Short mmCIF file of C-alpha atoms in Angstrom, two decimals:
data_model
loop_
_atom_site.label_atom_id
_atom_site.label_comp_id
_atom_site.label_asym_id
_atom_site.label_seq_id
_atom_site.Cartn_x
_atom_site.Cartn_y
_atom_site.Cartn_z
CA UNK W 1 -17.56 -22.85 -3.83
CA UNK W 2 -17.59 -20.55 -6.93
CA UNK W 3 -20.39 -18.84 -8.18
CA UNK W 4 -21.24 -21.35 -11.14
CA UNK W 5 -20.75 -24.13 -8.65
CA UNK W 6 -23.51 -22.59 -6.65
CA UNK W 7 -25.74 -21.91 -10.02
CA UNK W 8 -25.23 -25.89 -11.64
CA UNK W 9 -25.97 -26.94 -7.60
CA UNK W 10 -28.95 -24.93 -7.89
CA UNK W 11 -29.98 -26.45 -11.24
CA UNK W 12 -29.71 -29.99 -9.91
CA UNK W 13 -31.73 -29.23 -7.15
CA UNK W 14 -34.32 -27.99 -9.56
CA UNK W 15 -34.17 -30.83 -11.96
CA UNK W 16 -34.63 -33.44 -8.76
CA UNK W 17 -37.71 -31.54 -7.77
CA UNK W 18 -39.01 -31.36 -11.67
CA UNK W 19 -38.46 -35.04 -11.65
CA UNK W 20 -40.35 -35.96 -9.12
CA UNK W 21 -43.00 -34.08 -9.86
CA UNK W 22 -43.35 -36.36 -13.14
CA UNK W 23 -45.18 -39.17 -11.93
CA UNK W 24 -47.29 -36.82 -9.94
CA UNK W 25 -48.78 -35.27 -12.67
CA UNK W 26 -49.35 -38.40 -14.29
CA UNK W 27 -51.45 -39.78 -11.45
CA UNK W 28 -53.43 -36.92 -11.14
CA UNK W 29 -54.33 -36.88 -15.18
CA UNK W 30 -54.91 -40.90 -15.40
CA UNK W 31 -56.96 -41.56 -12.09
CA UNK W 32 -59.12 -37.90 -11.92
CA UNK W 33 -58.52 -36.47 -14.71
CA UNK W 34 -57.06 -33.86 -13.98
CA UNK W 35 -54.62 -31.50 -15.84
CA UNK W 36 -51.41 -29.63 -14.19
CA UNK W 37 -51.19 -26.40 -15.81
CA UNK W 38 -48.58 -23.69 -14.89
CA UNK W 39 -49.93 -20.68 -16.76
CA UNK W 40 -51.93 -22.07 -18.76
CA UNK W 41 -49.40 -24.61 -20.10
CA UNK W 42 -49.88 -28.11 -19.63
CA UNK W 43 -47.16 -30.18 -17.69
CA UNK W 44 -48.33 -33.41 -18.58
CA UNK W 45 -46.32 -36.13 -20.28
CA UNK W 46 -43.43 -33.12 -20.04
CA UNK W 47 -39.75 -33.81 -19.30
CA UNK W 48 -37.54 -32.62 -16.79
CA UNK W 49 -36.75 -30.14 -18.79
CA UNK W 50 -39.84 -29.18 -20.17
CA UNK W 51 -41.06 -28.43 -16.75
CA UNK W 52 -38.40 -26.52 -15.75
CA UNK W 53 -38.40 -24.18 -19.25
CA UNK W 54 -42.38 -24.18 -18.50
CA UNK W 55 -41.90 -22.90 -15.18
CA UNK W 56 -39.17 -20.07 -16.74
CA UNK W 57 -41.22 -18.92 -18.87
CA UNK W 58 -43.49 -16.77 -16.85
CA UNK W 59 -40.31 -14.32 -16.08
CA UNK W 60 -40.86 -13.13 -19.56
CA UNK W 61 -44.57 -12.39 -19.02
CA UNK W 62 -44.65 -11.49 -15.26
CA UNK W 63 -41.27 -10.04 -14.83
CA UNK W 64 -39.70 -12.68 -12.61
CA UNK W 65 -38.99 -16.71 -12.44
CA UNK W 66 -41.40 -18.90 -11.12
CA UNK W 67 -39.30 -21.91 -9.70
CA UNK W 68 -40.43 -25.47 -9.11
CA UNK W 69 -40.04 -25.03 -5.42
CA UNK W 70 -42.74 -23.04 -5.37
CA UNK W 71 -45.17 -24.65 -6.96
CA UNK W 72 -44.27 -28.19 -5.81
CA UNK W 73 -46.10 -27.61 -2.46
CA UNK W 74 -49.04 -26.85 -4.38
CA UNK W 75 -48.85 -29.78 -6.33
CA UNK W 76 -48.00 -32.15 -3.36
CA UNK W 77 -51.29 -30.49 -2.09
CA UNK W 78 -53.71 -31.42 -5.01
CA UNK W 79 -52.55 -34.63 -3.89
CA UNK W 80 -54.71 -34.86 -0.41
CA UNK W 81 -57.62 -33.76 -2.08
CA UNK W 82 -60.86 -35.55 -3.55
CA UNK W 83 -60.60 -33.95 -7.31
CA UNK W 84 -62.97 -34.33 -9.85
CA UNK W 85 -61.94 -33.66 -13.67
CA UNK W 86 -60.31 -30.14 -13.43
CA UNK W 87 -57.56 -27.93 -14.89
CA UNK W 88 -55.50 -27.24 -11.99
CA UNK W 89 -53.36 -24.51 -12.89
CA UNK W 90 -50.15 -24.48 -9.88
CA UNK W 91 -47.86 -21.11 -11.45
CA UNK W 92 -51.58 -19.44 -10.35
CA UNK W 93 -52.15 -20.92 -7.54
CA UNK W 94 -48.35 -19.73 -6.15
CA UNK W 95 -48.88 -16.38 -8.19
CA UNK W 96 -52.34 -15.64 -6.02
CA UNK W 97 -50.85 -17.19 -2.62
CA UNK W 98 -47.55 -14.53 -2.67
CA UNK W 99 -50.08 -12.10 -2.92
CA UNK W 100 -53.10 -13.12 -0.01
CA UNK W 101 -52.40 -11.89 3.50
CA UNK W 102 -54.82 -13.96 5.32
CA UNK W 103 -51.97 -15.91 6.66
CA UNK W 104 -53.00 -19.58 5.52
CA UNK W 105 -51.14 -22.17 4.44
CA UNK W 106 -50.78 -24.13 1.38
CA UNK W 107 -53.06 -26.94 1.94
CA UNK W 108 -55.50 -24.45 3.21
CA UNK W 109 -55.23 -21.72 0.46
CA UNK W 110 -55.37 -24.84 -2.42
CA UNK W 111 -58.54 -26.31 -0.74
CA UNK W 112 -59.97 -23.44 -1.22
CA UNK W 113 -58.92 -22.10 -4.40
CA UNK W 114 -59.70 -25.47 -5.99
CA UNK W 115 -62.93 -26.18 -3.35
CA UNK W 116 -65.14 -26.36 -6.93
CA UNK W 117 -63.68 -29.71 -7.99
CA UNK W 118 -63.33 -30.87 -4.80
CA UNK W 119 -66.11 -33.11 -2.87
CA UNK W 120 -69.36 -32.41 -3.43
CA UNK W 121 -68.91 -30.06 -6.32
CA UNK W 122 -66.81 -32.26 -8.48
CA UNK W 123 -68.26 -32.94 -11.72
CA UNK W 124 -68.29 -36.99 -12.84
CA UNK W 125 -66.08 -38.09 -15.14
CA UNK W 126 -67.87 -38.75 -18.19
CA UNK W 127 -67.57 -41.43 -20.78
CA UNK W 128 -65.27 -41.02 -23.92
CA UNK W 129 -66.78 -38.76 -26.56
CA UNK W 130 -66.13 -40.29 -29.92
CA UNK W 131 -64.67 -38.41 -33.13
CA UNK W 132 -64.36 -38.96 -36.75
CA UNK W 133 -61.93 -37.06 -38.63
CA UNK W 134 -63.38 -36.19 -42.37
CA UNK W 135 -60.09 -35.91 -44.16
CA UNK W 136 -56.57 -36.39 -43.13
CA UNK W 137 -54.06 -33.05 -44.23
CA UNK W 138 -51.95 -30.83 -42.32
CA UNK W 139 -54.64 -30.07 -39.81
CA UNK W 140 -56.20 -33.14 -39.83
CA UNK W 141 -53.07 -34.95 -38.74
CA UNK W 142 -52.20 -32.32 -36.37
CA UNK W 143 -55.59 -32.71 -34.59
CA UNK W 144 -55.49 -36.22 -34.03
CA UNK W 145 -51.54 -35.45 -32.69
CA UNK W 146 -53.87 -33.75 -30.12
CA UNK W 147 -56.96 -36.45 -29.41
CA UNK W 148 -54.41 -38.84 -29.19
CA UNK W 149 -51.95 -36.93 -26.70
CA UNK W 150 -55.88 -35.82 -24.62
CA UNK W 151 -56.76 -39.17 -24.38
CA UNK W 152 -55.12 -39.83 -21.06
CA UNK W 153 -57.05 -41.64 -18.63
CA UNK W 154 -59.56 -42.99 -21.88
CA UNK W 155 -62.19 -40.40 -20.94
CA UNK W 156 -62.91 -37.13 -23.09
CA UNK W 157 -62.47 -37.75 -26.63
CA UNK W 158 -61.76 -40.51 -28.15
CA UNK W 159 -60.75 -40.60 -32.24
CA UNK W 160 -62.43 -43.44 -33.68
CA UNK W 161 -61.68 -43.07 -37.29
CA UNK W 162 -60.54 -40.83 -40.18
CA UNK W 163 -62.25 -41.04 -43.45
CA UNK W 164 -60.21 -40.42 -46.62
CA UNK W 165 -60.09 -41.65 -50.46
CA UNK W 166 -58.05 -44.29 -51.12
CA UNK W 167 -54.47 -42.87 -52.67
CA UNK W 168 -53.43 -46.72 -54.19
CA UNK W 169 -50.93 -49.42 -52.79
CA UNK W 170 -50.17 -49.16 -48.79
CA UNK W 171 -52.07 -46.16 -48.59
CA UNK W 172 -52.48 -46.54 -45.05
CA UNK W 173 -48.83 -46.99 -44.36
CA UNK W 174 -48.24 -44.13 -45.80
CA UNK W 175 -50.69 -42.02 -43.95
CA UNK W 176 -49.86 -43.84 -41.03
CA UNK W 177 -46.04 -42.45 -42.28
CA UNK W 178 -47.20 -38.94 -42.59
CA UNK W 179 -48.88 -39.38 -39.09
CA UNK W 180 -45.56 -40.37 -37.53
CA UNK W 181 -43.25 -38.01 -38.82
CA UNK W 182 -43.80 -34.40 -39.77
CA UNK W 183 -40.99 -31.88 -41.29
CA UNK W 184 -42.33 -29.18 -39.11
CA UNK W 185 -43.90 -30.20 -36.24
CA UNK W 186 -41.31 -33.42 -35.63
CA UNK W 187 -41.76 -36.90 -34.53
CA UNK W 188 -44.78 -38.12 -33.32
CA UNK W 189 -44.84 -38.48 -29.13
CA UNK W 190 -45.54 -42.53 -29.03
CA UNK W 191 -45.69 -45.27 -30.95
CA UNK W 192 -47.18 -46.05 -33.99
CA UNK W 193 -48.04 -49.59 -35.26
CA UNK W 194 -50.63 -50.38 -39.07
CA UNK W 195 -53.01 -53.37 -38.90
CA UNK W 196 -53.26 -53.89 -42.84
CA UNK W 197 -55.79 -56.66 -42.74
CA UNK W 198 -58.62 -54.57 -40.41
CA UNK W 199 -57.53 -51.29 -41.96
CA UNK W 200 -56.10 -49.97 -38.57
CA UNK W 201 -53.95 -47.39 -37.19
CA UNK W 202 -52.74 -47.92 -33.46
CA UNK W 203 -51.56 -45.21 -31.98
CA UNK W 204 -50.61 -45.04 -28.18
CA UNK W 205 -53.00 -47.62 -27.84
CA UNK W 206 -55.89 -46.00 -29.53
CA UNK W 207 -57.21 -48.17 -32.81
CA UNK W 208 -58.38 -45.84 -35.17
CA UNK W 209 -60.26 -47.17 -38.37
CA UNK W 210 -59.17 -46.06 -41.67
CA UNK W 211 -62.53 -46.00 -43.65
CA UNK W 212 -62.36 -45.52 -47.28
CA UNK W 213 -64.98 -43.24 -49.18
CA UNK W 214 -65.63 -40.78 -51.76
CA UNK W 215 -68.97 -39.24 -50.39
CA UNK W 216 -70.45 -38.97 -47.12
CA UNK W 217 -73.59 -40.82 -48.58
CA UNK W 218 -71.94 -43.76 -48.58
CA UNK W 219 -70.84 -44.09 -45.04
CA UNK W 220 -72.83 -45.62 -41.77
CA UNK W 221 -70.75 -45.45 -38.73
CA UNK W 222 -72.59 -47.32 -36.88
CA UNK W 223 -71.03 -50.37 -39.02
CA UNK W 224 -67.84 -49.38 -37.15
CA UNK W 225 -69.44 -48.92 -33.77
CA UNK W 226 -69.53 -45.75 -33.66
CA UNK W 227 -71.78 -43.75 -32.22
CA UNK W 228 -73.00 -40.13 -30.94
CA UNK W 229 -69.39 -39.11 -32.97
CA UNK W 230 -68.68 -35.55 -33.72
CA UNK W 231 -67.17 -35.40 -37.05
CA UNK W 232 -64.22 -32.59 -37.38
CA UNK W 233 -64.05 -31.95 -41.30
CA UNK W 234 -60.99 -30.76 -42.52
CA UNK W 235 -61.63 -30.96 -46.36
CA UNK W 236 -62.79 -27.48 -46.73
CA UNK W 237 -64.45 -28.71 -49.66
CA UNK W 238 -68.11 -27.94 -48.22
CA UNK W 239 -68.75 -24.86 -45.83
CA UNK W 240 -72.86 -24.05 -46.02
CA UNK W 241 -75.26 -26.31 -43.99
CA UNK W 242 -76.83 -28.21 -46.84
CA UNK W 243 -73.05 -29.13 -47.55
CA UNK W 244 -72.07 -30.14 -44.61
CA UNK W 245 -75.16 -31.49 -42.75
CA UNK W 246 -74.18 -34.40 -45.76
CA UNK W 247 -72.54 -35.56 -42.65
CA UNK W 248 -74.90 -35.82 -40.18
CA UNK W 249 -74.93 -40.12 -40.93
CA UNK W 250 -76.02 -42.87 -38.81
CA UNK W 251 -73.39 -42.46 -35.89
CA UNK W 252 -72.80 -39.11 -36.50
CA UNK W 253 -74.06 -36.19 -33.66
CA UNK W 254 -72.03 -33.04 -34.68
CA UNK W 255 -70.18 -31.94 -37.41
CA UNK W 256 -67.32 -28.58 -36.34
CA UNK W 257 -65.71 -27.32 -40.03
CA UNK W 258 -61.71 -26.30 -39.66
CA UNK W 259 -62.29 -23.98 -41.85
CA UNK W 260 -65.05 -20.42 -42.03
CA UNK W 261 -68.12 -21.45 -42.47
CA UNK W 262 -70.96 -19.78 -45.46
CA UNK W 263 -74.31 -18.74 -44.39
CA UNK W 264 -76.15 -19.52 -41.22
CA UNK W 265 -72.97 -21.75 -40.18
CA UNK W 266 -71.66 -20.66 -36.67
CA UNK W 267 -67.94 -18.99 -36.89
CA UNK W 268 -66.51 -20.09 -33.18
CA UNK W 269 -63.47 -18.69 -31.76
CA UNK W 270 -62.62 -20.20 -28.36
CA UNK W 271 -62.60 -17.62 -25.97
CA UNK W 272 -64.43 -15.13 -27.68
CA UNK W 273 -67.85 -16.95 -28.25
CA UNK W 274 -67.73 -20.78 -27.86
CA UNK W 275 -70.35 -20.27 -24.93
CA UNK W 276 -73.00 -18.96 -27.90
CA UNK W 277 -73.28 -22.63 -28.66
CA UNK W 278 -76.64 -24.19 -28.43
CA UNK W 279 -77.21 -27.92 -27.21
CA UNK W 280 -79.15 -28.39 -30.72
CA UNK W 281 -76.61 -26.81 -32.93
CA UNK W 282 -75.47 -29.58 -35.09
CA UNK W 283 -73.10 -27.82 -37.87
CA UNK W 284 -70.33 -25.03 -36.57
CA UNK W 285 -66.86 -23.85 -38.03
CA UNK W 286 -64.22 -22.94 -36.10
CA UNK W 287 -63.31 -19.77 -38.78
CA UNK W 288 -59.80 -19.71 -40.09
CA UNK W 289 -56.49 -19.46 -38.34
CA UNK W 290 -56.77 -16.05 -38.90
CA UNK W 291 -59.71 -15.00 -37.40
CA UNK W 292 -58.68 -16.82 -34.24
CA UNK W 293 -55.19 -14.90 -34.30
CA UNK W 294 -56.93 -11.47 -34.12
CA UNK W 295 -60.46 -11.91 -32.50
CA UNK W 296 -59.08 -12.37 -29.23
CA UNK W 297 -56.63 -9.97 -29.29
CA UNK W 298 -59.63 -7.39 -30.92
CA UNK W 299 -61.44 -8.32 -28.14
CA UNK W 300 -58.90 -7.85 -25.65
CA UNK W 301 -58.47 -4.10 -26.69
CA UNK W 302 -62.10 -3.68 -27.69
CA UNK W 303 -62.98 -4.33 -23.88
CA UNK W 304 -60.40 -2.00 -22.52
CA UNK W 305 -60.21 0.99 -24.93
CA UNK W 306 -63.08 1.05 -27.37
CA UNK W 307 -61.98 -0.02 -31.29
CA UNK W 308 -63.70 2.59 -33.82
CA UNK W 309 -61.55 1.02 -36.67
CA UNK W 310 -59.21 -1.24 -37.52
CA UNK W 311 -57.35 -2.70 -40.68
CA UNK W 312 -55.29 -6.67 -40.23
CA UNK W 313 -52.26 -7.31 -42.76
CA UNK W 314 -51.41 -10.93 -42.73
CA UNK W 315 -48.09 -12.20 -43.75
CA UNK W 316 -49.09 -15.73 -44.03
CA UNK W 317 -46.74 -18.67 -44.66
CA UNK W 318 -47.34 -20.61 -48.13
CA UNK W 319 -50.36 -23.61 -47.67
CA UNK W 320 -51.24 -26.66 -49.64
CA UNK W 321 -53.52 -24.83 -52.18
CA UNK W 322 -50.65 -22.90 -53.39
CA UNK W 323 -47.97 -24.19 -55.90
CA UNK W 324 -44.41 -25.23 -55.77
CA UNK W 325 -43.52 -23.93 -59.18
CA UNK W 326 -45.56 -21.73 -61.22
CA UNK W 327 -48.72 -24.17 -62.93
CA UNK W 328 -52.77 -23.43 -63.43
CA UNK W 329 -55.11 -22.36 -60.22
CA UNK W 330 -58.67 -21.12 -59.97
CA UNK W 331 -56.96 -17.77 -58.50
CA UNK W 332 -55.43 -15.36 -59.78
CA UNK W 333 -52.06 -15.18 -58.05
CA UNK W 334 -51.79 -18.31 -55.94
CA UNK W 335 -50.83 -20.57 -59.30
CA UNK W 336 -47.55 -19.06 -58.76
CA UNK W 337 -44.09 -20.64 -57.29
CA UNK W 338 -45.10 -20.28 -53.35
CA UNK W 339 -41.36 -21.10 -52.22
CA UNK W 340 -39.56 -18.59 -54.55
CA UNK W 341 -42.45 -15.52 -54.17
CA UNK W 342 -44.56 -13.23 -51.51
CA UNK W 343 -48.07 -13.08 -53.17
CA UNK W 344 -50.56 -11.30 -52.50
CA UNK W 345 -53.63 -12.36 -52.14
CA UNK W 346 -57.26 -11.96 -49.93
CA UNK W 347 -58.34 -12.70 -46.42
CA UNK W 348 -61.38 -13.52 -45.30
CA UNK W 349 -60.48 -12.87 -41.60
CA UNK W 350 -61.60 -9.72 -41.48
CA UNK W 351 -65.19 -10.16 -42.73
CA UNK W 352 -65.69 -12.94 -40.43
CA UNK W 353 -65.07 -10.59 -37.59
CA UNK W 354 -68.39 -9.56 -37.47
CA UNK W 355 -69.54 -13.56 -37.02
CA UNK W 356 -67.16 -14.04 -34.08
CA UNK W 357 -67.42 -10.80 -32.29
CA UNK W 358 -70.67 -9.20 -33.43
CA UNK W 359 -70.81 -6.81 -30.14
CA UNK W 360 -67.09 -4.95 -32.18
CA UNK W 361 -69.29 -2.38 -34.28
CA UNK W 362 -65.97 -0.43 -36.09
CA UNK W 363 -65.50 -1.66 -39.42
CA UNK W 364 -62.49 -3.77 -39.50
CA UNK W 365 -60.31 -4.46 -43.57
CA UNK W 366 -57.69 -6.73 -44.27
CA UNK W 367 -55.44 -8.18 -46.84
CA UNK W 368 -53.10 -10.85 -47.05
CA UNK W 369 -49.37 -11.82 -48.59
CA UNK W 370 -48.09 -15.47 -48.61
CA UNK W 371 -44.58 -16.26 -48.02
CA UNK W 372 -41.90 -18.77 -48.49
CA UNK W 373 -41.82 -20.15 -44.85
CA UNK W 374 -43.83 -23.75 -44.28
CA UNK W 375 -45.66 -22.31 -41.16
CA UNK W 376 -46.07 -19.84 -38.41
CA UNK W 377 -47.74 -16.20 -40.12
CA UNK W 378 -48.12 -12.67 -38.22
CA UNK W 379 -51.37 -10.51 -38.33
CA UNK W 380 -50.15 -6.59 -38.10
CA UNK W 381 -53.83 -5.41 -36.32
CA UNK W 382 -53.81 -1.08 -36.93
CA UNK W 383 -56.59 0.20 -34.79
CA UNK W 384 -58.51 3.25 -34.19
CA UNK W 385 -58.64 3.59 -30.40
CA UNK W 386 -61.71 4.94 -28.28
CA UNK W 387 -59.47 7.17 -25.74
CA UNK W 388 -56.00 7.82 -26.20
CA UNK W 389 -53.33 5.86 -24.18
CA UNK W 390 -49.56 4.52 -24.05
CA UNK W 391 -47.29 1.65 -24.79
CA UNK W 392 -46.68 0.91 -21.42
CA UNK W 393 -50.46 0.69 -20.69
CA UNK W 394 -51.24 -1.29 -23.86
CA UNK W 395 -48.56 -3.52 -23.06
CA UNK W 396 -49.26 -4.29 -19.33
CA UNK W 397 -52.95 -4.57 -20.16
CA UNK W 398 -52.08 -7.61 -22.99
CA UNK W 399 -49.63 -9.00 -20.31
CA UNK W 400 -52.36 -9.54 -17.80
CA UNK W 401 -54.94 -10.73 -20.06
CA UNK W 402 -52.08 -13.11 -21.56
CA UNK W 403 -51.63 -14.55 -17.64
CA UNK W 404 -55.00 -14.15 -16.15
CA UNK W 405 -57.65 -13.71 -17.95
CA UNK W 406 -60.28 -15.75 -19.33
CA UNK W 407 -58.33 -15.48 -22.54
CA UNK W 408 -55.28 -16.86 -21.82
CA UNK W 409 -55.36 -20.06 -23.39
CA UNK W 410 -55.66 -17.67 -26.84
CA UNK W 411 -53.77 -14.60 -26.17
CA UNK W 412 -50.09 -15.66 -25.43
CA UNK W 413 -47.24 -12.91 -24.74
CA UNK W 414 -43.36 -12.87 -25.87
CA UNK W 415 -40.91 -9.61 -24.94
CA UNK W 416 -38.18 -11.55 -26.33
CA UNK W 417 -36.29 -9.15 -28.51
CA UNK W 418 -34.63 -11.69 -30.88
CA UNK W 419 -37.77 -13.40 -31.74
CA UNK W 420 -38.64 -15.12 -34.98
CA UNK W 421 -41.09 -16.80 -36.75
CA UNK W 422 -39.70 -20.04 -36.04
CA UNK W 423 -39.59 -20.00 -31.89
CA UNK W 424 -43.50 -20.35 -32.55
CA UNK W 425 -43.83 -23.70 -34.26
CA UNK W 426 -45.75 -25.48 -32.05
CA UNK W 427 -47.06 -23.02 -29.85
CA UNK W 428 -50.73 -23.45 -28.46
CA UNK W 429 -52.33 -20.47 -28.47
CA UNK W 430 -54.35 -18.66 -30.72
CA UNK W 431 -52.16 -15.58 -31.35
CA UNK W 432 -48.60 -14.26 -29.46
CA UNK W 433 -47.96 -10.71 -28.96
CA UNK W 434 -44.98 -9.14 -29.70
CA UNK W 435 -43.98 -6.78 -27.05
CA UNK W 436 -41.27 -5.63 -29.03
CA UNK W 437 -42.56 -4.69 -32.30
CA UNK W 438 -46.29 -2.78 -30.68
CA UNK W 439 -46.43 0.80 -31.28
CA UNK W 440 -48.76 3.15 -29.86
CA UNK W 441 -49.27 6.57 -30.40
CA UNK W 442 -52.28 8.42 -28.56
CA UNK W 443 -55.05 6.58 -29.83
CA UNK W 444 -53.24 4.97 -32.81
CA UNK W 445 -52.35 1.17 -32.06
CA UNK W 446 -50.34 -1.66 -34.37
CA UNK W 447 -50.10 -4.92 -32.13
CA UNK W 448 -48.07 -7.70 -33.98
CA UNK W 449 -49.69 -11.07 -33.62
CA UNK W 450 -47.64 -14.18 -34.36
CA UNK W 451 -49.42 -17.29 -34.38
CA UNK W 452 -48.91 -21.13 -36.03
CA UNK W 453 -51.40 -21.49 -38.33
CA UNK W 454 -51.35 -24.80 -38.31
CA UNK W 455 -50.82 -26.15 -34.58
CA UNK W 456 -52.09 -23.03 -32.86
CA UNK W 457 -55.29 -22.88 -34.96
CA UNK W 458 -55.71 -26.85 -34.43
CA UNK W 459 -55.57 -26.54 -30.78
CA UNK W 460 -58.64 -24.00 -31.24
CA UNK W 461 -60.17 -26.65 -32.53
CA UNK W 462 -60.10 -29.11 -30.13
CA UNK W 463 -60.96 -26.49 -27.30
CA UNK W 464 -64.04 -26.07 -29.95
CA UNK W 465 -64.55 -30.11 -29.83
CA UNK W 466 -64.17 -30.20 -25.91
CA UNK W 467 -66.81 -27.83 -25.30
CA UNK W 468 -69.37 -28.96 -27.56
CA UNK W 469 -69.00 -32.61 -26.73
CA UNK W 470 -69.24 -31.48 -22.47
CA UNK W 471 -65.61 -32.77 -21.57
CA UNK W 472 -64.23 -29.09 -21.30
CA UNK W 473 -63.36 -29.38 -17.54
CA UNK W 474 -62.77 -25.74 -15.26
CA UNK W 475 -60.10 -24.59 -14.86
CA UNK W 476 -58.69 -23.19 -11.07
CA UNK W 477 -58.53 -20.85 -9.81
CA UNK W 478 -61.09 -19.56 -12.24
CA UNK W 479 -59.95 -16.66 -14.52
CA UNK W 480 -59.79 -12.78 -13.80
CA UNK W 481 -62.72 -11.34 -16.15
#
C-alpha cells in the first residue's frame, strides 16, 4: 500500500467515526440540552465534514491535530451520564486528559470533569424565553439565523416575532426572501415557508409573527401571546433610556440595543462584563461591533502586562448608512460612493471603552476608514505596555487565552499566513488575532484584530440575550481564569 493509500484509508476511517458521532450530538442537544463543543466551537447540526475541519482546527492554535478518535471516547462517555443543560466542550476534555497522570480512565476523568451537570448538581431545564426582534436589517436577520438555529430541543429562546413597517405589496415574502438567502452569509440552514393570511413566517418549525407598526406605542404583545419577551432592537434609531424604555409594552420584560447605548444605558461586552448585569436592569446595549472586537483582546493584555495607552485604527467594511454612489447624508464624508472609496470617518469604540472595561485606566483613541468590502473589518490596537516583553510571549499568551480561557468564545486565534478578510465571514467570535501580522517591540505592541462585524458581533448578542434571560448554561470543564 502506498503512502496516499494509507492517508485516503486514514481519512475514511475518520469520516466513519465523524459520522457517527452525528446523531450523537443531536441526542444529547434535543433530550438535555446539551451542546458538543470542541474548542469552543459548536458541533451541532455539523456535517461530516464540518466536524472533521472543526476538529483540525486546533493544530493551528495548539500546535498539533486533534483527531476524532480522540474525542469520540469522550463523547461516547457523556452518553452514560445523567446531564443537565451544559456546554460540554470534548477537544478540552481530551486536551486536559493527555495531560493528568492520575491514571483514570475516560469514563472516570469525564464524570468528573463534567460532575457539575451531572446528578444532583444539574440545573433544570427551563422553559423557552421569548424574543421580539424590533427591526429586521442585516443584524436583525442574522440574529434570528441564530434563535432559530439555538432553538433545538424548544427550550432557551424562542423568537416570537419581529416588528417592522410595512414596505407595500408581499412585504413579508420579501423579508421572508431576505431571511432565506443572504449574498454574504449564504443560504439559510432549513426551511422556510410564509403564511400570508396570519402574517407568519415558519421557519424550522418556529412561527414567528410579522407585526406591523410605526411606533412602539402602538403595540401590546400580549395580543400575540407574548409574554415576559426580551425585545433585541436593531433600529439604532433610539439609544438613551427614555428612548428605548418606549419599549418596555405589555409583554415586554427587557429591551438589549445592537447598537452603543447614550447615557446611563449599560455597554455589555460578553466576556468582559456581562456578569455586571443586575436582575432589575431592564434597558442594556450590547456596544458596537467594534468595541466587542477590541475589549476583549484589551482585556486580555491589560490582565497580563499592564496597558498605559493605547490608540485602535479600524478599517471597517462599508454599512447600510453609507451610499452606493455619491448623494446627500447628515455626515460629512459617508454621503460618498462606499463601493468605489476608503473614507474616513469616526469611531465611537474607543470612548466606549471606558463603559465596558472601566477597571483599563490608560486613555485609549481611535479612528476609523470604511472600505469597499460588504463585511468582515480589522481593528489595528497600538498599545503602551506596563513591562516590556516579546512576540513569542505576546503570542503564546493570546493563544492560551484564545483556547482556555474564560474568553474564548470572544478572542479567537489564526497563524495562517495567507489569511484574508474573507476566511472570516461567518466566524463566531468577537475578534481573531492575527499571529502573523503582531509586532512587538519591548513594551510597544500592534495586535491585528479581524472580526465580522456583522455575524461575529450578532453572536455577542445572543450570548448577551442568553445570559440575561437565565438560559446561558456552563460550560465544562470550566475555563482557566
Amino acid at each position: 500500500m502506498t503512502v496516499n493509500d494509507d492517508s485516503f484509508t486514514n481519512w475514511m476511517h475518520r469520516e466513519e467515526i465523524a459520522e457517527s458521532m452525528i446523531p450523537i450530538i443531536g441526542k444529547l442537544h434535543r433530550e438535555q440540552d446539551v451542546t458538543v463543543l470542541v474548542h469552543s466551537r459548536s458541533l451541532v447540526n455539523k456535517s461530516v465534514v464540518s466536524i472533521l475541519k472543526t476538529h483540525r482546527f486546533a493544530r493551528q492554535i495548539a500546535g498539533e491535530e486533534l483527531s476524532v478518535t480522540e474525542t469520540m471516547p469522550f463523547l461516547r462517555a457523556l452518553t452514560t451520564l445523567d446531564l443537565g443543560p451544559s456546554q460540554i466542550d470534548i477537544g478540552m476534555l481530551a486536551a486536559t486528559y493527555r495531560a493528568d497522570g492520575r491514571g483514570l480512565s475516560v469514563e472516570e476523568f469525564t464524570a468528573e470533569a463534567v460532575a457539575g451537570a451531572t446528578g444532583e448538581n444539574k440545573i433544570e431545564r427551563r422553559d423557552a424565553r421569548d424574543v421580539v426582534l424590533y427591526g429586521f436589517g442585516r443584524i436583525g436577520r442574522l440574529v434570528a439565523r441564530l434563535l432559530i438555529e439555538k432553538a433545538g430541543s424548544g427550550n432557551g429562546l424562542r423568537l416570537r416575532a419581529i416588528v417592522v413597517r410595512r414596505g407595500g405589496e408581499q412585504d413579508i415574502v420579501k423579508r421572508a426572501s431576505l431571511l432565506r438567502r443572504d449574498s454574504i452569509h449564504g443560504q439559510f440552514q432549513g426551511t422556510i415557508t410564509v403564511d400570508e393570511a396570519n402574517s407568519t413566517i415558519i421557519a424550522n418549525g418556529n412561527e414567528i409573527k410579522v407585526i406591523y407598526a410605526g411606533d412602539p406605542s402602538e403595540l401590546d404583545y400580549t395580543d400575540h401571546g407574548i409574554k415576559d419577551a426580551i425585545l433585541i432592537d436593531n433600529t439604532g434609531r433610539w439609544r438613551d433610556r427614555e428612548g428605548l424604555s418606549q419599549h418596555l409594552r405589555p409583554g415586554i420584560d427587557k429591551v438589549v440595543l445592537t447598537a452603543p447605548g447614550k447615557g446611563d444605558v449599560p455597554n455589555i461586552v460578553h466576556g468582559v462584563n456581562h456578569d455586571t448585569i443586575k436582575p432589575d436592569d431592564r434597558v442594556l446595549s450590547c456596544a458596537s461591533c467594534t468595541t466587542n472586537a477590541i475589549v476583549p483582546p484589551l482585556k486580555a493584555m491589560d490582565d497580563e502586562y499592564g496597558v498605559l495607552r493605547g490608540h485602535v485604527e479600524t478599517v471597517h467594511s462599508f454599512t447600510n448608512d453609507q451610499n452606493l454612489l455619491d448623494n446627500y447624508h447628515k455626515a460629512d464624508r459617508r454621503g460618498r460612493s462606499a463601493p468605489l472609496n476608503m473614507v474616513i470617518t469616526e469611531t465611537g469604540a474607543a470612548s466606549a471603552v471606558a463603559k465596558a472595561l472601566p477597571e483599563l485606566k490608560a486613555p485609549i483613541t481611535g479612528s476609523s476608514i470604511r472600505v469597499p468590502v460588504p463585511d468582515v473589518s480589522i481593528a489595528i490596537l497600538s498599545l503602551r505596555l506596563g513591562r516590556e516583553t516579546t512576540r513569542e510571549e505576546v503570542l503564546d499568551h493570546l493563544r492560551k487565552v484564545s483556547l482556555t480561557s474564560p474568553l474564548k468564545r470572544q478572542i479567537d486565534f489564526i497563524s495562517a499566513p495567507d489569511a484574508v478578510s474573507s476566511d472570516f465571514i461567518g466566524s463566531r467570535h468577537a475578534s481573531i488575532v492575527d499571529a502573523g501580522a503582531t509586532k512587538v517591540d519591548g513594551d510597544s505592541a500592534i495586535l491585528y484584530l479581524w472580526y465580522d462585524n456583522e455575524f461575529g458581533y450578532s453572536c455577542q448578542v445572543i450570548r448577551v440575550v442568553q445570559h440575561v434571560s437565565g438560559v446561558e448554561y456552563p460550560t465544562y470543564p470550566a475555563p482557566v481564569a
